Coordinates of C-alpha atoms and ligand atoms in Angstrom, one line a residue:
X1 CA 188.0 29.9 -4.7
X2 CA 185.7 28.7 -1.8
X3 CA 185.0 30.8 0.4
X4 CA 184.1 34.3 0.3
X5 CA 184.7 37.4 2.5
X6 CA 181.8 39.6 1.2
X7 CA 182.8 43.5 2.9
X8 CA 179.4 45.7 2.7
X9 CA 177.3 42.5 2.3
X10 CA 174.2 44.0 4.2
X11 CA 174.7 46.9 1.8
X12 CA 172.1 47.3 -1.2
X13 CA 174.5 45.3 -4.1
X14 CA 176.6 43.4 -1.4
X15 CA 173.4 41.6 -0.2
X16 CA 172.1 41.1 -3.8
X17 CA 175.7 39.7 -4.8
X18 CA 175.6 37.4 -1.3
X19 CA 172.0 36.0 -2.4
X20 CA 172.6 35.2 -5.9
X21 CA 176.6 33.7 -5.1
X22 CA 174.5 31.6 -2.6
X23 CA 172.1 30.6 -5.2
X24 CA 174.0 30.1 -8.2
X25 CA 177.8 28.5 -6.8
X26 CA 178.8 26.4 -3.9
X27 CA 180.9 29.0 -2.4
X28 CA 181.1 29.7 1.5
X29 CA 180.4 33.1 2.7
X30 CA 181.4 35.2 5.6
X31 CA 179.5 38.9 5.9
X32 CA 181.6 41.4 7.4
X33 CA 179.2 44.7 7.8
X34 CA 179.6 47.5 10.4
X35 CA 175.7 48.1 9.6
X36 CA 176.2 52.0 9.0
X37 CA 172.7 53.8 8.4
X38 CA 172.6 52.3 4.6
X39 CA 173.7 48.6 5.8
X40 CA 170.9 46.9 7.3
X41 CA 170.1 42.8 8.6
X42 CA 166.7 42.9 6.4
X43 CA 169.0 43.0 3.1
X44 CA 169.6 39.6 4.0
X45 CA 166.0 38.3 5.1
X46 CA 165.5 34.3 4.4
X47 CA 169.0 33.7 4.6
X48 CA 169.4 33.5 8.6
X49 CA 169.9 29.9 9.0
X50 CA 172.1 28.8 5.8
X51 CA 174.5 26.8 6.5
X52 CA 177.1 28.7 4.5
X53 CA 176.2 31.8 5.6
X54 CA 178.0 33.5 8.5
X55 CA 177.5 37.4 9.4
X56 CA 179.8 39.0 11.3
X57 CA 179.0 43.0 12.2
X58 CA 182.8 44.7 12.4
X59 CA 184.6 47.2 10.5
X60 CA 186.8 46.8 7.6
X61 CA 189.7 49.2 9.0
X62 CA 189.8 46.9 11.9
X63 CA 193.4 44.8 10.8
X64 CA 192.7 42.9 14.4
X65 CA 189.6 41.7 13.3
X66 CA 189.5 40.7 9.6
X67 CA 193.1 39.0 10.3
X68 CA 191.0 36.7 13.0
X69 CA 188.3 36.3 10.2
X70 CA 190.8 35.2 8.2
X71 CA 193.3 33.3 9.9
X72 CA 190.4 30.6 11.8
X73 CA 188.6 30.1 8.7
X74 CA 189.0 28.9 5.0
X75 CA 188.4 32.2 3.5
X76 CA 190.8 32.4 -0.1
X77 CA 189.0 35.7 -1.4
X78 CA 188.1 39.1 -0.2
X79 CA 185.3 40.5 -2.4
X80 CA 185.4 44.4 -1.3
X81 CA 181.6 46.0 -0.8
X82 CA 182.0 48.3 2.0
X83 CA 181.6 52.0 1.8
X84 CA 180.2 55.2 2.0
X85 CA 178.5 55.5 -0.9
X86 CA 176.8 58.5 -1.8
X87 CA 177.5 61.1 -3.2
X88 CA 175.3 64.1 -1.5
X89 CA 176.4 62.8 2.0
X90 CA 180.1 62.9 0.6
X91 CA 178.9 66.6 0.4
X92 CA 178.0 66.7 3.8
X93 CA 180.4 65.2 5.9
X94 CA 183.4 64.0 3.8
X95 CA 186.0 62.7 5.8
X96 CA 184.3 59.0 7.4
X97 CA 184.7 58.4 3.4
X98 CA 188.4 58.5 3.5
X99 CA 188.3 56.6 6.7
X100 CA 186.3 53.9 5.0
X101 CA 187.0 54.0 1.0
X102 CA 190.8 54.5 1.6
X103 CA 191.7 53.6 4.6
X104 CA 189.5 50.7 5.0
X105 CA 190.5 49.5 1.7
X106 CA 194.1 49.6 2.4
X107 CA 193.5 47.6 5.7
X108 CA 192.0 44.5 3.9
X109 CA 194.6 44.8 1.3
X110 CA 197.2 44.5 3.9
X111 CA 195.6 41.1 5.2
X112 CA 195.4 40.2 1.5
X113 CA 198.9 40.6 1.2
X114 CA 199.6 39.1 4.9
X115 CA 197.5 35.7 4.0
X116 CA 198.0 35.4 -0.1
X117 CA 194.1 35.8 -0.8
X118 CA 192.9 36.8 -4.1
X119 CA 191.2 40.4 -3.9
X120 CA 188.3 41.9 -5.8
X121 CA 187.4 45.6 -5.4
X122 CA 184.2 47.0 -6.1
X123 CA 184.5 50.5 -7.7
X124 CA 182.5 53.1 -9.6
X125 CA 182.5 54.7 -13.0
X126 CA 182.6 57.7 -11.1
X127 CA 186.1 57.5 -10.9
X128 CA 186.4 58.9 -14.0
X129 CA 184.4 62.2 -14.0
X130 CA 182.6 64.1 -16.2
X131 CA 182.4 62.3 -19.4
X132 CA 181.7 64.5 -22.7
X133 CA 179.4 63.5 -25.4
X134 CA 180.9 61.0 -27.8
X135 CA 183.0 59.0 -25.6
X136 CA 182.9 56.2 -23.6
X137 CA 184.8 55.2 -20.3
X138 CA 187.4 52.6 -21.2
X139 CA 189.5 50.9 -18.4
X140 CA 192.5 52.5 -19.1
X141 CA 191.3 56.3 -19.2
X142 CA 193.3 58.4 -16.6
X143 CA 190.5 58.8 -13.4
X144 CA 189.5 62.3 -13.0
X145 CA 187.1 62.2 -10.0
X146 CA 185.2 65.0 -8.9
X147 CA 183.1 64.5 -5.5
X148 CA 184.9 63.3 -2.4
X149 CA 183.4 60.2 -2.4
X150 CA 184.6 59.5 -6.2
X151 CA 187.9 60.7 -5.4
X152 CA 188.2 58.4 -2.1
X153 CA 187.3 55.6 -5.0
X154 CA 189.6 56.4 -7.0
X155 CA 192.3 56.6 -4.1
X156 CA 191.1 53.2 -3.4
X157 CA 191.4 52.0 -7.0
X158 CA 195.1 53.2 -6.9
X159 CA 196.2 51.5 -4.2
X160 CA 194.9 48.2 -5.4
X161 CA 197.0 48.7 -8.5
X162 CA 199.7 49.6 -6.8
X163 CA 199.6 46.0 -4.4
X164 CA 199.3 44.4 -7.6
X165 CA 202.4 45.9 -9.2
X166 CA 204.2 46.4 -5.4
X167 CA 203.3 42.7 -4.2
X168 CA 202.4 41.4 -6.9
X169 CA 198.5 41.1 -5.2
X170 CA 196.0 39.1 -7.1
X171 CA 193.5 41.4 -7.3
X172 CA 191.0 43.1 -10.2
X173 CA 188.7 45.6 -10.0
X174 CA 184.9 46.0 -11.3
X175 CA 183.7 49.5 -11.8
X176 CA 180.1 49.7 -11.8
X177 CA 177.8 51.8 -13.2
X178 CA 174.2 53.7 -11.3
X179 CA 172.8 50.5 -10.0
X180 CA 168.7 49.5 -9.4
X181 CA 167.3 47.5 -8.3
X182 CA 165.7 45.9 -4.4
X183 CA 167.2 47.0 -1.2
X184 CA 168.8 50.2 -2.5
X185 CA 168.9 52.7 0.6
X186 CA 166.1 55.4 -0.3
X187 CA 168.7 58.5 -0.3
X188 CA 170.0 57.3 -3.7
X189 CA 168.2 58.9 -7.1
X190 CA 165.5 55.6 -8.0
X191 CA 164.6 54.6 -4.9
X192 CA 164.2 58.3 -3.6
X193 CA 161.9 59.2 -6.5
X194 CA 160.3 56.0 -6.3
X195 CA 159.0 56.0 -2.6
X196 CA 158.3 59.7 -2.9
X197 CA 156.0 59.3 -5.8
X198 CA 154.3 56.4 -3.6
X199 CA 153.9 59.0 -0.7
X200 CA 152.8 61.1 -2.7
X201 CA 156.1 63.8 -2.4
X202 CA 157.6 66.4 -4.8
X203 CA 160.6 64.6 -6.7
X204 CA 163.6 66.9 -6.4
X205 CA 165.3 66.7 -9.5
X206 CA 168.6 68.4 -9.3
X207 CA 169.2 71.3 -12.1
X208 CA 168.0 70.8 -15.7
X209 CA 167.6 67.2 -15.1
X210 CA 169.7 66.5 -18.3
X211 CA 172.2 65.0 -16.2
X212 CA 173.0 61.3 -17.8
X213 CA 173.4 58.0 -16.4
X214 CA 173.7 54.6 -17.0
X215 CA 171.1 52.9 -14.8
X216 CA 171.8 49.1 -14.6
X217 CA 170.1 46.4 -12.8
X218 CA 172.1 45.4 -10.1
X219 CA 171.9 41.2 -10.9
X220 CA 173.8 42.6 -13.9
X221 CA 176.4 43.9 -12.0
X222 CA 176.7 40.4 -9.6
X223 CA 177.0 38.5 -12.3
X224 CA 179.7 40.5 -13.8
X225 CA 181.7 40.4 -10.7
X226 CA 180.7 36.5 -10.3
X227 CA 182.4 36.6 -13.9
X228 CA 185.5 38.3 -13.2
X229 CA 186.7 36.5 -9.9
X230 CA 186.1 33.0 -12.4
X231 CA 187.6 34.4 -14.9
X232 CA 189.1 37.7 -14.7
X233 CA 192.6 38.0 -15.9
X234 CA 194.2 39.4 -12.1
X235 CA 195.6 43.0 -12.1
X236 CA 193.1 44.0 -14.7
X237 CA 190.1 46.3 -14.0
X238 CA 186.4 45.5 -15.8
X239 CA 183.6 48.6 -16.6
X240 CA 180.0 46.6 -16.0
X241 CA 177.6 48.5 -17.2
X242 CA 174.9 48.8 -19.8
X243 CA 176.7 50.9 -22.0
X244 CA 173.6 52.5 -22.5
X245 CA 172.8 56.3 -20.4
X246 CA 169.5 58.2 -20.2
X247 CA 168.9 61.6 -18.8
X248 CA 167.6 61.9 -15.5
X249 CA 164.3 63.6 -16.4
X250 CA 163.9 60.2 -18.9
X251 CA 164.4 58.1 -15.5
X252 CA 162.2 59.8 -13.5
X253 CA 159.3 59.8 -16.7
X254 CA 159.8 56.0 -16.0
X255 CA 159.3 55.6 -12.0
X256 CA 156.5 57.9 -12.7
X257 CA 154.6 56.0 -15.4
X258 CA 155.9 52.5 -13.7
X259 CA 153.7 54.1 -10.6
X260 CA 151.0 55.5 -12.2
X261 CA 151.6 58.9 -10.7
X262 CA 151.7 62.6 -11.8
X263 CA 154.1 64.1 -13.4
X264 CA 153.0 67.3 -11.6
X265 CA 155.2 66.0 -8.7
X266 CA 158.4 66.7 -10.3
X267 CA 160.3 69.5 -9.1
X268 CA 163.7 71.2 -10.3
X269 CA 165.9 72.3 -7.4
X270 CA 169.3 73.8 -6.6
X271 CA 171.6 71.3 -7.8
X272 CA 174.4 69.1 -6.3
X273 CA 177.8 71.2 -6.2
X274 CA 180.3 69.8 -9.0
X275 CA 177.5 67.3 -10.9
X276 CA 178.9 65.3 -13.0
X277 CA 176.6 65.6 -16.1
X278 CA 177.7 62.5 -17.8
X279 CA 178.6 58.6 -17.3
X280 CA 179.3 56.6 -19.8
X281 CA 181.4 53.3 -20.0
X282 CA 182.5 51.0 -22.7
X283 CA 181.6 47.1 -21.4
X284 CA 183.2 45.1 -24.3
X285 CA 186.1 43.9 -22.1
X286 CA 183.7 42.2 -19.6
X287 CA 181.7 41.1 -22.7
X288 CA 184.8 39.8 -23.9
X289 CA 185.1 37.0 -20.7
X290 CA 181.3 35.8 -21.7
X291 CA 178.8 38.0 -19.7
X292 CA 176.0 40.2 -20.8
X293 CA 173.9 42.2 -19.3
X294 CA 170.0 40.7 -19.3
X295 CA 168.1 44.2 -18.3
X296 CA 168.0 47.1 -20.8
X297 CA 168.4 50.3 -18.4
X298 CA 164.3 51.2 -19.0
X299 CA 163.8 47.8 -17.6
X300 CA 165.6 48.4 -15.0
X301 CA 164.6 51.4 -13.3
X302 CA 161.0 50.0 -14.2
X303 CA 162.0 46.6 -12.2
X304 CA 163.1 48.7 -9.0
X305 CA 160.4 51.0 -8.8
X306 CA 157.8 48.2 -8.8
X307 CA 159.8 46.3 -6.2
X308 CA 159.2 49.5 -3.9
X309 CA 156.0 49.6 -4.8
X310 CA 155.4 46.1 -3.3
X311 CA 158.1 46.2 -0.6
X312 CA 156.9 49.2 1.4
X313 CA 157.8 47.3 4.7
X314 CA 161.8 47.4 3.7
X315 CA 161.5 51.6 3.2
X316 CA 158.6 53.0 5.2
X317 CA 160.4 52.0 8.6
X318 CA 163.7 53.8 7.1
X319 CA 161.6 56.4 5.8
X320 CA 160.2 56.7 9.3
X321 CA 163.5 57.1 11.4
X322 CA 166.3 58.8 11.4
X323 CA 166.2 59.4 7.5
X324 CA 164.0 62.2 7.9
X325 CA 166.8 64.6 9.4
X326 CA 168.9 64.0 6.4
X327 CA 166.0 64.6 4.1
X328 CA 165.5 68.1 6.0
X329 CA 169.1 69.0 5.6
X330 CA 169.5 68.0 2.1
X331 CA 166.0 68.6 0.5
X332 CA 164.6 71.1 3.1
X333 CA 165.6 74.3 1.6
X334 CA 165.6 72.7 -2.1
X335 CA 161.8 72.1 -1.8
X336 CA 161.3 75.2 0.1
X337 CA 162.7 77.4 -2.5
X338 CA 162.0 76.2 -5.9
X339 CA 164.5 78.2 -8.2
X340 CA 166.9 75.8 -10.1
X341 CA 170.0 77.2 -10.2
X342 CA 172.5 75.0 -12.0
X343 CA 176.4 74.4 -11.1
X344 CA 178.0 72.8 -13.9
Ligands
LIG1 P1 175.5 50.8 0.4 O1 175.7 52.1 0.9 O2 174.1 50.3 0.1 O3 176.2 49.7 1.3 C1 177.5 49.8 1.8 C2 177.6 48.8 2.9 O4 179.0 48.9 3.4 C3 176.7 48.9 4.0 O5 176.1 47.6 4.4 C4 177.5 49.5 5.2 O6 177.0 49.1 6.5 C5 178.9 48.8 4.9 N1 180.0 49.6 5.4 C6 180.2 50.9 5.4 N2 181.3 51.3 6.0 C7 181.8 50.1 6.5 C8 183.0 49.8 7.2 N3 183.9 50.7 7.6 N4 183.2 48.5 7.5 C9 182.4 47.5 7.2 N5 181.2 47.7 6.5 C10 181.0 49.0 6.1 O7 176.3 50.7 -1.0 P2 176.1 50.0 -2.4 O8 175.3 50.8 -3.3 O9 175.7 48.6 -2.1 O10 177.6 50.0 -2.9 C11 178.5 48.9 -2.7 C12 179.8 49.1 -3.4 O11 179.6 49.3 -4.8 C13 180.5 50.4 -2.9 O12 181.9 50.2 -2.9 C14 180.2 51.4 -4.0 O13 181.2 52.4 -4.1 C15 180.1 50.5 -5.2 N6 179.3 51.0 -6.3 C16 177.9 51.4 -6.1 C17 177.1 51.8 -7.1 C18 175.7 52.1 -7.0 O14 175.0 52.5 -7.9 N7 175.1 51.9 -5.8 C19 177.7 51.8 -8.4 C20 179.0 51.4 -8.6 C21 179.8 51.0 -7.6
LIG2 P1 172.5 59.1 -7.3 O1 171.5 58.0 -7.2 O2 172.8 59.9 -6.1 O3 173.8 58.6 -8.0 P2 175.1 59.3 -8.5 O4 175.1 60.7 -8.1 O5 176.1 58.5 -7.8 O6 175.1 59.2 -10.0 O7 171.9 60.2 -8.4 C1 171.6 59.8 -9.7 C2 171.4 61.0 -10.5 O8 170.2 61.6 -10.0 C3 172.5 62.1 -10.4 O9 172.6 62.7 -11.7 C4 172.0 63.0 -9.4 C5 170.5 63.0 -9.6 N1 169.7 63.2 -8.4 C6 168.6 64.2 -8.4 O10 168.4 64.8 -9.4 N2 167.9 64.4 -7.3 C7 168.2 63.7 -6.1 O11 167.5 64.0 -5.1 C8 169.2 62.7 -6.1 C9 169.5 61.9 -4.9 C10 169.9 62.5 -7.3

């Protein structure tokens, strides 16, 4: 393994994965990033002119394209960031995540195949749905997604398993738990609360709040991945993770005391259609190839809300643009009408 193609690496946990892989290993890395609304150049900030460091802004269902990447250069491995990633826009307007999660996917798998690279595919614990109380995810539970944008993961999941077995691919799979940490787009659950409580805005917590989650720090999760494309056994898929969930209301009692601001800002609103109310994974298999997490999830969420307290320059422009028609449409009527009214 020398060089990297790092899909999604202007995303939050792609451009956290491409600094610490710069950082920590000798590895060559090409970008590929069509910059949607959550990918953005500023991730990447200091890293302009290293020398093994290329950014290339393109789409991943473009076979023309990532074929050319691949064929005039030495890139051996595809590391797969790209996507739409969240859940409430997956709400919104569904169908640019099948063009991306599955379709895209299946586009770099096809060079993979083409060219004999090795292939690692980020995925989400979300893949698995609803988990009841007493149980934890393990690799091999059937995937029961729920949202479209867990089912277009788990569509994506399924057809790297199926190159593996088909072509005999070398490829694994990470599914990650609810990452934190710096650069996280501000539509997702920490970084939402986080820069609301700075500005001093209600916190829309969905339902009863006693959703749970497992909120890891997301150096845990590049570390993981570093693990498993060094060491990963190939056609096997790793949970990275805590292994440790919290309610939402707990979270958000965190960002708020992290910020020194009022709890009177928290407000229960109409909640997300089809919420999962629980995530949960088992991560001794990673464990087992050597890594551990460093960050407890308190820690965590505590660590990212203080990097948005003294990062306002990344958010307040996003804040400022086109973000606020999507916080209208999604939060609008929410914070207008203050009934929860839950959907489980
Ligand atoms: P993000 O939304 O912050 O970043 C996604 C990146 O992909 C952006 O830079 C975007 O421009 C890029 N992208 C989107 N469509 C593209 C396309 N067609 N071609 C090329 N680039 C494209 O997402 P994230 O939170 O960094 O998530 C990265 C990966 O990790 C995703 O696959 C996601 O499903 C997975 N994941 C995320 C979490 C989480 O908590 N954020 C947890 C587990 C797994
Ligand atoms: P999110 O960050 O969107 O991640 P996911 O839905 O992929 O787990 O949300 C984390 C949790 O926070 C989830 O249970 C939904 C909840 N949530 C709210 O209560 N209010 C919000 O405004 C958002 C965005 C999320």
């Amino acid at each position: 393994m020398k060089h990297l193609l790092v899909s999604g690496g202007c995303g939050f946990i792609g451009s956290n994965f491409v600094r610490h892989v710069l950082e920590y290993t000798d590895l060559s890395v090409t970008v590929l990033d069509k910059l949607t609304y959550a990918g953005r150049r500023e991730n990447l900030h200091g890293l302009e002119n290293h020398p093994r460091l290329e950014v290339v802004v393109g789409d991943i269902g473009n076979q023309e394209l990532v074929n050319h990447l691949v064929a005039r250069s030495g890139i051996d491995t595809i590391v797969n960031f790209a996507a739409e990633t969240h859940v409430d826009q997956s709400i919104l307007g569904p169908l640019v995540f099948t063009d991306t999660n599955v379709r895209g996917t299946h586009v770099l798998l096809e060079v993979a195949r083409e060219h004999g690279l090795r292939f690692h595919h980020i995925s989400t614990d979300e893949v698995y749905g609803h988990i009841p109380d007493g149980h934890q995810s393990v690799e091999s539970d059937p995937l029961a997604p729920r949202s479209p944008y867990s089912a277009s993961k788990a569509a994506a999941d399924q057809l790297v398993q199926a190159y593996v077995i088909t072509y005999g691919l070398a490829a694994t799979i990470t599914r990650g738990a609810n990452n934190v940490g710096p650069y996280q787009f501000p539509e997702k659950a920490v970084p939402l609360f986080s820069t609301n409580a700075l500005l001093g805005l209600p916190l829309p917590v969905y339902g009863d709040g006693l959703q749970m989650r497992d909120y890891a720090h997301v150096l845990d999760h590049c570390t993981g991945i570093l693990t498993v494309l060094e060491r990963g056994v190939t056609g096997e898929v790793y949970n990275v993770g805590t292994g440790r969930e919290m309610t939402n209301l707990e979270m958000v009692d965190i960002v708020l005391e992290t910020l020194g601001a009022s709890r009177d800002l928290v407000r229960h609103v109409t909640d997300r259609p089809g919420h999962d109310r629980r995530y949960s994974m088992n991560v001794d298999k990673l464990r087992a190839l050597g890594w551990e997490p460093r960050y407890d999830p308190r820690q965590a969420v505590a660590e990212a809300a203080r990097w948005y307290a003294e990062n306002r320059w990344w958010w307040e422009p996003i804040r400022a643009g086109n973000f606020q028609e999507y916080y209208a449409r999604q939060y609008g009527k929410r914070l207008g009408n203050e009934a929860p009214e839950s959907t489980q």
